[in-house]
Short mmCIF file of C-alpha atoms in Angstrom, two decimals:
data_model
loop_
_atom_site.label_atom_id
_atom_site.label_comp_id
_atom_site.label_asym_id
_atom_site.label_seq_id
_atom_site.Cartn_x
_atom_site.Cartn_y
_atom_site.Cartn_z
CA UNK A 1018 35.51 76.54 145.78
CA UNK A 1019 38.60 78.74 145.34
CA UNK A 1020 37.54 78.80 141.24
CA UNK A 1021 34.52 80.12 142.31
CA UNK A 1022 35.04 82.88 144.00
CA UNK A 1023 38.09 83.83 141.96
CA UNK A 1024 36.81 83.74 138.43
CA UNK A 1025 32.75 83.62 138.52
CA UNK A 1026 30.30 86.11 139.55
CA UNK A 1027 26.71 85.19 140.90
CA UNK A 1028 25.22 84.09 137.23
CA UNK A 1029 28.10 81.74 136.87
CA UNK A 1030 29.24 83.80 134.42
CA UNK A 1031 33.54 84.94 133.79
CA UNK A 1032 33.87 88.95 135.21
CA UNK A 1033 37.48 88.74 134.22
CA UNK A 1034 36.18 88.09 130.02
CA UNK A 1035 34.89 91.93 129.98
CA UNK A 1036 31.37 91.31 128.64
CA UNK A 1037 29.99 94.34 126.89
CA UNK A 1038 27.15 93.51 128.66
CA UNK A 1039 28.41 93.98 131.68
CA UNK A 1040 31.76 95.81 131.90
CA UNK A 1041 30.71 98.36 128.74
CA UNK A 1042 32.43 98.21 125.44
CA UNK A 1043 36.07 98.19 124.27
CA UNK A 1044 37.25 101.31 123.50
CA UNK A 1045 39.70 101.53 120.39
CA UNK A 1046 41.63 104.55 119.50
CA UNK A 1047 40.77 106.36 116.10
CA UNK A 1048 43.94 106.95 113.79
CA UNK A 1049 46.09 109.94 113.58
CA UNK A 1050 44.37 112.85 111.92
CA UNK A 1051 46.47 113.22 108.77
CA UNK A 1052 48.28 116.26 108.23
CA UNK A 1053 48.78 118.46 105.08
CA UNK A 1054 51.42 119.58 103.43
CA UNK A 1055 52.36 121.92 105.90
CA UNK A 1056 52.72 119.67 108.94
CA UNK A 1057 48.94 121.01 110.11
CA UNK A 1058 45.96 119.27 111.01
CA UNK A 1059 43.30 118.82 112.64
CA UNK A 1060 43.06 119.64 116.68
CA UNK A 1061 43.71 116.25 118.35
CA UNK A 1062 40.70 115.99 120.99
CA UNK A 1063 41.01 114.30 124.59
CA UNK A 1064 40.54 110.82 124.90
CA UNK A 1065 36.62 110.44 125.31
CA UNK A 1066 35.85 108.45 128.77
CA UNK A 1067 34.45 104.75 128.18
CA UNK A 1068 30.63 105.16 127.79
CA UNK A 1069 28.41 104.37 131.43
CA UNK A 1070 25.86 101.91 131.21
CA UNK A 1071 22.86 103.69 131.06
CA UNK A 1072 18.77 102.83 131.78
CA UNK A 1073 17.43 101.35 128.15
CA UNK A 1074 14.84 104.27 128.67
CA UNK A 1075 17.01 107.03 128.67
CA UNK A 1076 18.08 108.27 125.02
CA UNK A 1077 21.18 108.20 123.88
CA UNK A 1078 23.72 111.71 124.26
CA UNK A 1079 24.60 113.72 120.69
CA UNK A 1080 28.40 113.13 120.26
CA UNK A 1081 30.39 116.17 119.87
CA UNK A 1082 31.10 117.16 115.91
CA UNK A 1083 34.55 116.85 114.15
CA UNK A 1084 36.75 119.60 115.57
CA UNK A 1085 37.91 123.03 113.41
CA UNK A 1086 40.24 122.44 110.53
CA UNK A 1087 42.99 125.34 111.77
CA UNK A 1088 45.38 126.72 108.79
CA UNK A 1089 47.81 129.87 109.26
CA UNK A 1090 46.63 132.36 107.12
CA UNK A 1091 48.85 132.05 103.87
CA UNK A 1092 47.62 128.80 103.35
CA UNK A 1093 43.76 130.01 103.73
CA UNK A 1094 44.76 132.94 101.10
CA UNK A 1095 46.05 130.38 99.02
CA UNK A 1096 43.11 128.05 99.66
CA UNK A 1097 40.58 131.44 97.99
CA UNK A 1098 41.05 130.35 94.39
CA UNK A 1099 39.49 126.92 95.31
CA UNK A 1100 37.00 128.31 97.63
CA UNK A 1101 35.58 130.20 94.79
CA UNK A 1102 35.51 127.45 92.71
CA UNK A 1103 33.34 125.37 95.36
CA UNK A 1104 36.58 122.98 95.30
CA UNK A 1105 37.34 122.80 98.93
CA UNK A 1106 36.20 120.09 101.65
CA UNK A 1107 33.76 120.95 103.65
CA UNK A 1108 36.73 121.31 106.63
CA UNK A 1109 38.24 123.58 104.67
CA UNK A 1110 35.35 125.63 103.65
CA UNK A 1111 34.78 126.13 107.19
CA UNK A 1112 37.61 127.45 107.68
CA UNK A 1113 37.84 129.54 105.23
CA UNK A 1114 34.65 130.84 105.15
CA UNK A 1115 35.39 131.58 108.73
CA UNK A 1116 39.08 133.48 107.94
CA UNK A 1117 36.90 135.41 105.59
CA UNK A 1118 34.97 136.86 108.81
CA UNK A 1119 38.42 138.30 110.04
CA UNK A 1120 40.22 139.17 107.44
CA UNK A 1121 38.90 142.52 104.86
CA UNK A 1122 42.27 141.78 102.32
CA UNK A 1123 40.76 138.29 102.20
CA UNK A 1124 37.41 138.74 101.59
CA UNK A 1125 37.88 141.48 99.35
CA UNK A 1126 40.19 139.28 97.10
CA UNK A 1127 37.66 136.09 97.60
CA UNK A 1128 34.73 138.27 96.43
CA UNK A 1129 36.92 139.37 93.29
CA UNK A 1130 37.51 135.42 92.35
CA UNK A 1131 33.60 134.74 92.93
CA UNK A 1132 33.07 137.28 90.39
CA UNK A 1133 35.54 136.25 88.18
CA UNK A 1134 34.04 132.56 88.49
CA UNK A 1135 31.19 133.98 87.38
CA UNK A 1136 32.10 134.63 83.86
CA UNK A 1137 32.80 131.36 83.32
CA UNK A 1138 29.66 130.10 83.63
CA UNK A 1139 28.11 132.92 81.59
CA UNK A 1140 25.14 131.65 79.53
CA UNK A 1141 25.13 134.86 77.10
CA UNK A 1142 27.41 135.74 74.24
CA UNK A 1143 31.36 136.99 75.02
CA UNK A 1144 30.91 138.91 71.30
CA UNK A 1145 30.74 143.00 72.15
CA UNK A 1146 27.96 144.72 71.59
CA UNK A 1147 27.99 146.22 68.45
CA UNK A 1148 26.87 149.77 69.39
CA UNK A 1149 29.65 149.60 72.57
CA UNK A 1150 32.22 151.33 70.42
CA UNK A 1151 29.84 153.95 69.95
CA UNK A 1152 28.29 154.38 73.77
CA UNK A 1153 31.78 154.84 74.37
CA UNK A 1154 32.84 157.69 72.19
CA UNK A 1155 29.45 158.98 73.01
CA UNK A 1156 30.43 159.34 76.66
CA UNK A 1157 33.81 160.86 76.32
CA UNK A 1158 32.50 163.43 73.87
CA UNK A 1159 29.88 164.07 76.39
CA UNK A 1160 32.94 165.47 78.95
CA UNK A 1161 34.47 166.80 75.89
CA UNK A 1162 32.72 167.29 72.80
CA UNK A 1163 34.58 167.21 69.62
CA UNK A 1164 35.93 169.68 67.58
CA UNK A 1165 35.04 168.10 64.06
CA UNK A 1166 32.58 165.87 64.89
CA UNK A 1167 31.84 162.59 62.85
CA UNK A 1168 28.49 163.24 61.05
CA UNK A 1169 25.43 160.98 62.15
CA UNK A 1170 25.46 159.52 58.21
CA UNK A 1171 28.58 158.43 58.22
CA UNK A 1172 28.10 156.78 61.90
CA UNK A 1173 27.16 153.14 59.95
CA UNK A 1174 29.82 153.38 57.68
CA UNK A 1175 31.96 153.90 60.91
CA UNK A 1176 30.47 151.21 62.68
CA UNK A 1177 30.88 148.29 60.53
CA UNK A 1178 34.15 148.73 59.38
CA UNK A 1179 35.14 148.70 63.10
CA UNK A 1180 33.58 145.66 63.68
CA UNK A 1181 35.16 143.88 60.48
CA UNK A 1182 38.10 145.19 61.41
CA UNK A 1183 38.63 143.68 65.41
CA UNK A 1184 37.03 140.53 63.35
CA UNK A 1185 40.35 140.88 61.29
CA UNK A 1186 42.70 141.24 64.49
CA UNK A 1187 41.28 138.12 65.79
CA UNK A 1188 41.63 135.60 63.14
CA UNK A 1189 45.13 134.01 62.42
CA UNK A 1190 47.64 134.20 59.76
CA UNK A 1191 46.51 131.36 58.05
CA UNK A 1192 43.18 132.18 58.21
CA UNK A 1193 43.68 135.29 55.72
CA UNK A 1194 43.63 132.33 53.30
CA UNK A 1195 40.53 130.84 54.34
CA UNK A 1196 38.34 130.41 50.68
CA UNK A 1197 35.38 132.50 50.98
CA UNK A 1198 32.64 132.38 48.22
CA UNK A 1199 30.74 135.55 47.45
CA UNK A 1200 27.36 135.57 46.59
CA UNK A 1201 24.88 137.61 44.60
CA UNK A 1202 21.85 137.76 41.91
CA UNK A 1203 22.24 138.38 38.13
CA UNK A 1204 19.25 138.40 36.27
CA UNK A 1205 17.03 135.57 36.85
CA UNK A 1206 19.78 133.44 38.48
CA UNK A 1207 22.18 133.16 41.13
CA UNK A 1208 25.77 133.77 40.95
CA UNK A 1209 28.91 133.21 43.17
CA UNK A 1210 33.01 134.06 42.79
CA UNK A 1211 35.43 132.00 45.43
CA UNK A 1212 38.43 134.24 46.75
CA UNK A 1213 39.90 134.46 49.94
CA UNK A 1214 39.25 136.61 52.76
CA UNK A 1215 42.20 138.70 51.94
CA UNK A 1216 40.88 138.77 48.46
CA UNK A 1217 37.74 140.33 50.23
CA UNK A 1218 39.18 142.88 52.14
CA UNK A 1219 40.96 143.82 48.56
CA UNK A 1220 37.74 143.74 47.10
CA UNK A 1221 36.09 146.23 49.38
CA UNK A 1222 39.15 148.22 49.05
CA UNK A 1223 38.84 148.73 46.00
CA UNK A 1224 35.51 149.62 45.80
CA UNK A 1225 35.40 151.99 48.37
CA UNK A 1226 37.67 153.86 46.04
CA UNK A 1227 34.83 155.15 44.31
CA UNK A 1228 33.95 157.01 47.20
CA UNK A 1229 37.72 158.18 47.22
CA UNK A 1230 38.06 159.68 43.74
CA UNK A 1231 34.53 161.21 44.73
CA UNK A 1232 36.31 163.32 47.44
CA UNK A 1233 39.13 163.97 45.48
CA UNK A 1234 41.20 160.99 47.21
CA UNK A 1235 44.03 158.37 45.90
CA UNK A 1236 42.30 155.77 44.09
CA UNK A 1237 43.63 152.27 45.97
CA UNK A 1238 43.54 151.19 42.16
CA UNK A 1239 45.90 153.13 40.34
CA UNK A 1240 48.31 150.99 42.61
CA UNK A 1241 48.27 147.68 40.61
CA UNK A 1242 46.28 148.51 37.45
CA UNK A 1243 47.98 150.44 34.66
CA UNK A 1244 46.05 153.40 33.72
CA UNK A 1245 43.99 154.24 36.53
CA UNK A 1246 45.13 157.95 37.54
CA UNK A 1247 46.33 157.83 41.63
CA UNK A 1248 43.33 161.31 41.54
CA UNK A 1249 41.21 162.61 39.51
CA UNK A 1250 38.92 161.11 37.16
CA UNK A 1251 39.92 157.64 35.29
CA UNK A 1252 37.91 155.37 33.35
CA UNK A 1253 34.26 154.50 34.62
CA UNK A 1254 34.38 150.97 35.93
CA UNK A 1255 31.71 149.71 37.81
CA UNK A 1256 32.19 147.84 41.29
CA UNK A 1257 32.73 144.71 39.80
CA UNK A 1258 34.86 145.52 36.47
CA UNK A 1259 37.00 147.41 39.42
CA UNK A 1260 37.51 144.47 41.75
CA UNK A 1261 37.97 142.26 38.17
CA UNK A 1262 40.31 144.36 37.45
CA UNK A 1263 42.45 144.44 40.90
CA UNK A 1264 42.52 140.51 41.32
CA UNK A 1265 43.90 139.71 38.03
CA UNK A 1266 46.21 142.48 38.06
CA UNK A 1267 47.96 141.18 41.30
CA UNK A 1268 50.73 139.19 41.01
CA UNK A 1269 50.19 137.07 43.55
CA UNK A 1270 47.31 136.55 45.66
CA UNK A 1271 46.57 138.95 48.49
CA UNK A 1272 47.90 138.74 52.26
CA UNK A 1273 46.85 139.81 54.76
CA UNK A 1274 49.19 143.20 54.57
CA UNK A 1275 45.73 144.39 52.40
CA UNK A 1276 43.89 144.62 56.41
CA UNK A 1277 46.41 147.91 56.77
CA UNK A 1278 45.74 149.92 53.93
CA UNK A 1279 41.97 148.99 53.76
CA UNK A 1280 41.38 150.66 57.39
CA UNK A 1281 43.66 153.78 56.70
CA UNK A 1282 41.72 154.35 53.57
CA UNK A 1283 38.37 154.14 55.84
CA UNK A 1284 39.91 156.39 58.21
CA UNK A 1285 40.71 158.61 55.94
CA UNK A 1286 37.40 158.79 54.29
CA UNK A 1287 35.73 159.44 57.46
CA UNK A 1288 37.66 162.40 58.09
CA UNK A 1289 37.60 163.53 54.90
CA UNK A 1290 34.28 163.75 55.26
CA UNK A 1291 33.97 165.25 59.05
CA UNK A 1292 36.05 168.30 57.86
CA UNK A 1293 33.89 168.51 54.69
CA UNK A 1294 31.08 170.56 56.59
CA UNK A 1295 27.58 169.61 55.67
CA UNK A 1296 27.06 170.55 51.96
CA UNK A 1297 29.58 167.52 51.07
CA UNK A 1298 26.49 164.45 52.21
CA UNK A 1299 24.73 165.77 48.28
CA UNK A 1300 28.07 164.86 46.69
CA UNK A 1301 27.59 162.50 44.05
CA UNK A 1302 29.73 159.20 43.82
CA UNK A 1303 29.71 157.21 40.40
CA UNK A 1304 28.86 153.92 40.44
CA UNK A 1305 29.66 153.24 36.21
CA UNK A 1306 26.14 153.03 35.20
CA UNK A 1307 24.07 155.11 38.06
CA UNK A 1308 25.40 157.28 40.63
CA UNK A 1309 24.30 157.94 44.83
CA UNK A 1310 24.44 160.69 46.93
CA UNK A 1311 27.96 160.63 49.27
CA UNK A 1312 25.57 159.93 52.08
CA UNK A 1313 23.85 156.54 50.30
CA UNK A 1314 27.41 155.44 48.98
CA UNK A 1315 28.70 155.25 52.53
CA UNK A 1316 25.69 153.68 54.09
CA UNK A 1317 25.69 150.98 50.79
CA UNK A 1318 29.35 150.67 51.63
CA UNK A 1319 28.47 150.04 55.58
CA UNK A 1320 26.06 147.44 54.15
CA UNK A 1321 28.74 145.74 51.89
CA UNK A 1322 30.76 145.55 54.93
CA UNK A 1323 28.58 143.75 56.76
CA UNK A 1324 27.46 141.42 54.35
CA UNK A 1325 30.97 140.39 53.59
CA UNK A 1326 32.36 140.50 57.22
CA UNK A 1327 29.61 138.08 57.67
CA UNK A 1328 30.78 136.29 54.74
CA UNK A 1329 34.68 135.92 56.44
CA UNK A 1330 32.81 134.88 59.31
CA UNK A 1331 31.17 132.18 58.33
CA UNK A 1332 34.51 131.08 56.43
CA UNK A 1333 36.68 131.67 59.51
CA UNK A 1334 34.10 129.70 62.25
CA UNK A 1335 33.87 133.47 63.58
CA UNK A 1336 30.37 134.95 65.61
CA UNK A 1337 29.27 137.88 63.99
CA UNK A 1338 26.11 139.79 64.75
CA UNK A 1339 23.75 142.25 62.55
CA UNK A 1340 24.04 145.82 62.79
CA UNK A 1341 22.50 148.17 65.65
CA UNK A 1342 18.92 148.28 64.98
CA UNK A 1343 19.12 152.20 64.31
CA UNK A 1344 21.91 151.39 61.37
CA UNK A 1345 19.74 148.14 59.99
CA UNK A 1346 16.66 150.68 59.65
CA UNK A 1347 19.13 152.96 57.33
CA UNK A 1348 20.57 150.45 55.20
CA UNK A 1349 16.61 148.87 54.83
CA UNK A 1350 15.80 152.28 53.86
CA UNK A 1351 18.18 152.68 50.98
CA UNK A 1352 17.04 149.81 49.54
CA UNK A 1353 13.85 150.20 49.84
CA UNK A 1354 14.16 153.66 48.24
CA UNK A 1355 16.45 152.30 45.05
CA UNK A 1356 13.37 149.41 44.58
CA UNK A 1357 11.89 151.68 41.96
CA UNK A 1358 14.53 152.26 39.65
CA UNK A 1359 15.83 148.85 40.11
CA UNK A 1360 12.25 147.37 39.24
CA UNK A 1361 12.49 150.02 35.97
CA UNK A 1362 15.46 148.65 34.80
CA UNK A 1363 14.33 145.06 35.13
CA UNK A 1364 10.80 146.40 33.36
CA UNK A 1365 13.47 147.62 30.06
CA UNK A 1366 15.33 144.20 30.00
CA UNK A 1367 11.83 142.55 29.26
CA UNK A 1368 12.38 140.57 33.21
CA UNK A 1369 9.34 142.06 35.31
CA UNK A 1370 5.54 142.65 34.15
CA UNK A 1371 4.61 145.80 32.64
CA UNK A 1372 3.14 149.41 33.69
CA UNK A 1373 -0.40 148.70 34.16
CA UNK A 1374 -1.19 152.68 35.04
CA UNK A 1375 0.90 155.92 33.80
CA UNK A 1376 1.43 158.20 36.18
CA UNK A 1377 3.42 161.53 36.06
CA UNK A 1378 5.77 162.52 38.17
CA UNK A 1379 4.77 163.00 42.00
CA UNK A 1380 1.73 161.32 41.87
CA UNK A 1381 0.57 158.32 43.45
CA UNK A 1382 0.59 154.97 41.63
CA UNK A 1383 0.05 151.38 42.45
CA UNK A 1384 2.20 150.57 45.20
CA UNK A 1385 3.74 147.42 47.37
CA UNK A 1386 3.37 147.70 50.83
CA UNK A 1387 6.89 146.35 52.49
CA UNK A 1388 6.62 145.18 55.99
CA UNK A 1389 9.85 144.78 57.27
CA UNK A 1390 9.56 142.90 61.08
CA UNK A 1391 12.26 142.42 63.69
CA UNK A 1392 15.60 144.73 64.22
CA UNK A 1393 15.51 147.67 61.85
CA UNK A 1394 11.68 147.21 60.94
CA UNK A 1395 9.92 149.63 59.58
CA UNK A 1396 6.45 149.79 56.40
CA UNK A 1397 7.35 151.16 53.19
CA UNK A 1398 5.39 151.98 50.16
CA UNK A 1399 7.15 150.80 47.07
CA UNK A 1400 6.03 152.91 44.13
CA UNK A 1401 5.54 150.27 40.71
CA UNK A 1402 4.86 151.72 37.90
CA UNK A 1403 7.44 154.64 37.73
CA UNK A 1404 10.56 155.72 39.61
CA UNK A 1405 8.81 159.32 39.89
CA UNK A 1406 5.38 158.09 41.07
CA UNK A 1407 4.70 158.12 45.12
CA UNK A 1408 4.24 154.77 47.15
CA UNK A 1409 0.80 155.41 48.64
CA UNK A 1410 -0.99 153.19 51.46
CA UNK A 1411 -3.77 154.28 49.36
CA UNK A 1412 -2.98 152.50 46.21
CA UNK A 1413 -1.73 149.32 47.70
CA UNK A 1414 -2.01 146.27 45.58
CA UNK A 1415 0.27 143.59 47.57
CA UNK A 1416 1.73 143.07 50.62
CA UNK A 1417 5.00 141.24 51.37
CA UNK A 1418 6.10 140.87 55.09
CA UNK A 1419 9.50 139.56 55.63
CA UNK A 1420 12.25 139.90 58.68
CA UNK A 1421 14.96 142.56 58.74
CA UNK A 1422 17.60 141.05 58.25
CA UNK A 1423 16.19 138.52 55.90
CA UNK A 1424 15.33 141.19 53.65
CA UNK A 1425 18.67 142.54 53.61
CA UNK A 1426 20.19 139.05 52.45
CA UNK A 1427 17.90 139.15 49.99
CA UNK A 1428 19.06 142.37 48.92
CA UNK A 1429 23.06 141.05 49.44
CA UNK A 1430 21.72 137.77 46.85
CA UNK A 1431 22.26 135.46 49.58
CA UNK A 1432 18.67 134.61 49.61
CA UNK A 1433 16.77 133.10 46.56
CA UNK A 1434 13.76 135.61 45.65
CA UNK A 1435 11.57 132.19 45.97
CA UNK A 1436 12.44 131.66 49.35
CA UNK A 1437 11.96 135.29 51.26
CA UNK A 1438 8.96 136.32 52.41
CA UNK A 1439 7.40 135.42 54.79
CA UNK A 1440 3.86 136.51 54.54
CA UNK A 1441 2.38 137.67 50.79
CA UNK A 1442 -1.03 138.73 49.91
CA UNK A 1443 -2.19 140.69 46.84
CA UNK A 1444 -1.18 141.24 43.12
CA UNK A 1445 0.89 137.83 42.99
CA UNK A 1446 2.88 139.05 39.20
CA UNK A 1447 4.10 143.00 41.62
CA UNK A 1448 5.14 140.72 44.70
CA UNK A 1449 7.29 138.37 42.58
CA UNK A 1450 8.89 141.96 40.75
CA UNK A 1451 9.53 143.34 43.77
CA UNK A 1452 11.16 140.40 45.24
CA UNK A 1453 13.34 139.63 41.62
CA UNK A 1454 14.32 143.64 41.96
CA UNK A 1455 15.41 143.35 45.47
CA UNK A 1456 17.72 140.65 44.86
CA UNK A 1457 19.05 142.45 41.50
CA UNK A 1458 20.45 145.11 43.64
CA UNK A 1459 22.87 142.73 44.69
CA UNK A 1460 26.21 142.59 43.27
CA UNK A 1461 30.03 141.09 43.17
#
């Protein structure tokens, strides 16, 4: 029985096969770890011994875990950039977030990328703040305080046409051409004018030259209309019979060379009227058929900015916010204040309700009480039967609650009188005159 007792064991069974069973399981060889791109890789282990056989009762042993992904340092520190990204294997994580353990340069520069990373995933608007121009000067004047300093009056006019003009350095060449269409009330109907947003920028040039011949300054007109004096007084045109004027008078439509003398001439009105000293805010500035203190002409000129920088931006695709709350109140105040006089002058042209009570002047009257919610809020008293008379919470016939900045584009025109307030109650004929009067201080 040579066979026998060469090739079978006691079950009859072949030892030299290798059954699992009985001699364990073949052991094949993993393949090469693969290495990078700088001949590196991962730590080749020792060849693992063929498993015993084991009792079926006894659990089996935990293998060991992959081994440490080892990299020379200039490939971790070029590795960070994806680290902070969350790009990285997990090997390579490892080992990097281990490097960062031992080395400060690294995890110094790795903590500067996180942050940076950070910003890209920002859920809040990249637009400044519009009061950061003015924290700003406000802490360097707090180490040294100005010699002149800017009156707080003139701080909207300031304001806005900073803001309209870094929206100005951000929009491109072509975009000066962009057609914009102004907006505004006339009467009992709305009106509008297409131009350009370099014809806007003219158009605010020009009428901040009002302010300019008020202080003695070149008129920005007397440059392309014949017969306007360069200083001094010249005929009495009106904001919109001045920007009329200055658009047909051009020989060509404007560029976008207009951004350079528009923000010189704001400069220069601002200090102009630093050095001025304080007597100068009671100045009055001619608007053709009524006239403001210097003081109101700057803060309706801060609101014209606005209204028309948000008018580029909506023709450029450009994010543009309101005003600091603090500036909004001012300009809401103005027009709250010129309400009177504008609902008298609607009240002559036969277009709002008549006086139901005389009053003299500096007494109370009937009155609309103004709620103004939101940024710049504020309750006024809106005096309706006389310019002179007093707005008194006592003599309130209506109420008219509307949002800040609502109200203001109703002032601006952009909003129909129909379609602005919010909440009415009261004398229905005084709310709708109030409302008509707001919008007619709009204008071209």
């Amino acid at each position: 029985m040579t066979d026998d007792a060469e090739g079978l064991d006691g079950d009859g069974r072949e030892w030299n096969s290798q059954d699992d069973e009985v001699r364990g399981a073949r052991r094949i060889p993993g393949p090469r770890a693969a290495a990078d791109d700088f001949d590196l890789g991962h730590a080749t282990p020792p060849p693992s011994p063929p498993p015993a056989s084991q009792p079926e009762s006894v659990p089996p042993q935990p293998q060991p875990g992959p081994p440490s992904l080892v990299l020379p340092h200039r490939v971790l520190k070029a590795l960070l950039g994806a680290w902070a990204l969350a790009a990285c294997s997990a090997e390579e994580t490892e080992a990097v977030e281990a490097h960062l353990t031992e080395c400060a340069p690294c995890a110094d520069e790795a903590l500067r990328l996180r942050d940076a990373v950070g910003l890209l995933h920002t859920d809040t608007s990249l637009d400044l703040d519009p009061l950061l121009r003015s924290r700003v000067l406000e802490n360097c004047l707090s180490r040294r305080p100005a010699k002149i300093p800017v009156p707080g009056w003139v701080a909207p006019y300031d304001a806005e046409t900073a803001r309209l003009d870094a929206l100005l350095r951000d929009i491109g060449a072509s975009e000066w051409h962009a057609p914009v269409r102004l907006k505004w009330f006339e009467g009992e109907r709305a009106a509008n004018r297409k131009t350009t947003v370099a014809g806007v920028i003219g158009h605010l040039m020009t009428v901040d030259g009002l302010v300019s011949t008020a202080l003695g300054l070149d008129d920005p007109l007397a440059d392309s209309v014949p017969g306007i004096p360069r200083r001094g007084p010249g005929p009495a045109l009106a904001p919109t019979a001045r920007t009329e004027s200055y658009w047909s008078a051009a020989r060509r439509p404007p560029t976008r060379a207009v951004r350079e003398p528009w923000r010189d001439q704001s400069h220069t009105l601002i200090r102009t009227v630093s050095f001025a000293g304080r007597g100068v805010c009671d100045l009055s500035v001619s608007y053709g058929d009524f006239a403001l203190p210097l003081q109101d002409a700057l803060l309706d000129r801060a609101f014209e900015c606005w209204v028309h920088g948000g008018d580029i931006a909506e023709a450029v695709d450009y994010p543009y916010e309101p005003p600091s709350a603090a500036h909004l109140h001012r300009m809401i105040d103005l027009a709250a204040r010129m309400l009177p006089a504008a609902l008298a002058e609607r009240r002559r042209s036969g277009l709002a309700g008549p006086v139901r009570h005389l009053v003299t002047a500096g007494s109370p009257g009937r009155s609309l009480h103004l709620e103004v919610e939101g940024l710049g809020g504020g309750d006024w008293y809106i005096a309706l039967d006389s310019p002179a008379a007093i707005g008194s919470p006592d003599h309130t016939v209506a109420q008219v609650a509307l949002d800040g900045t609502e109200f203001c584009q109703l002032v601006a025109g952009h909003v129909l009188p129909v379609e602005a307030a919010a909440g009415q109650r009261g004398d229905r004929e005084a709310i709708q005159d109030v409302l008509l009067a707001a919008a007619s201080l709009s204008r071209l």
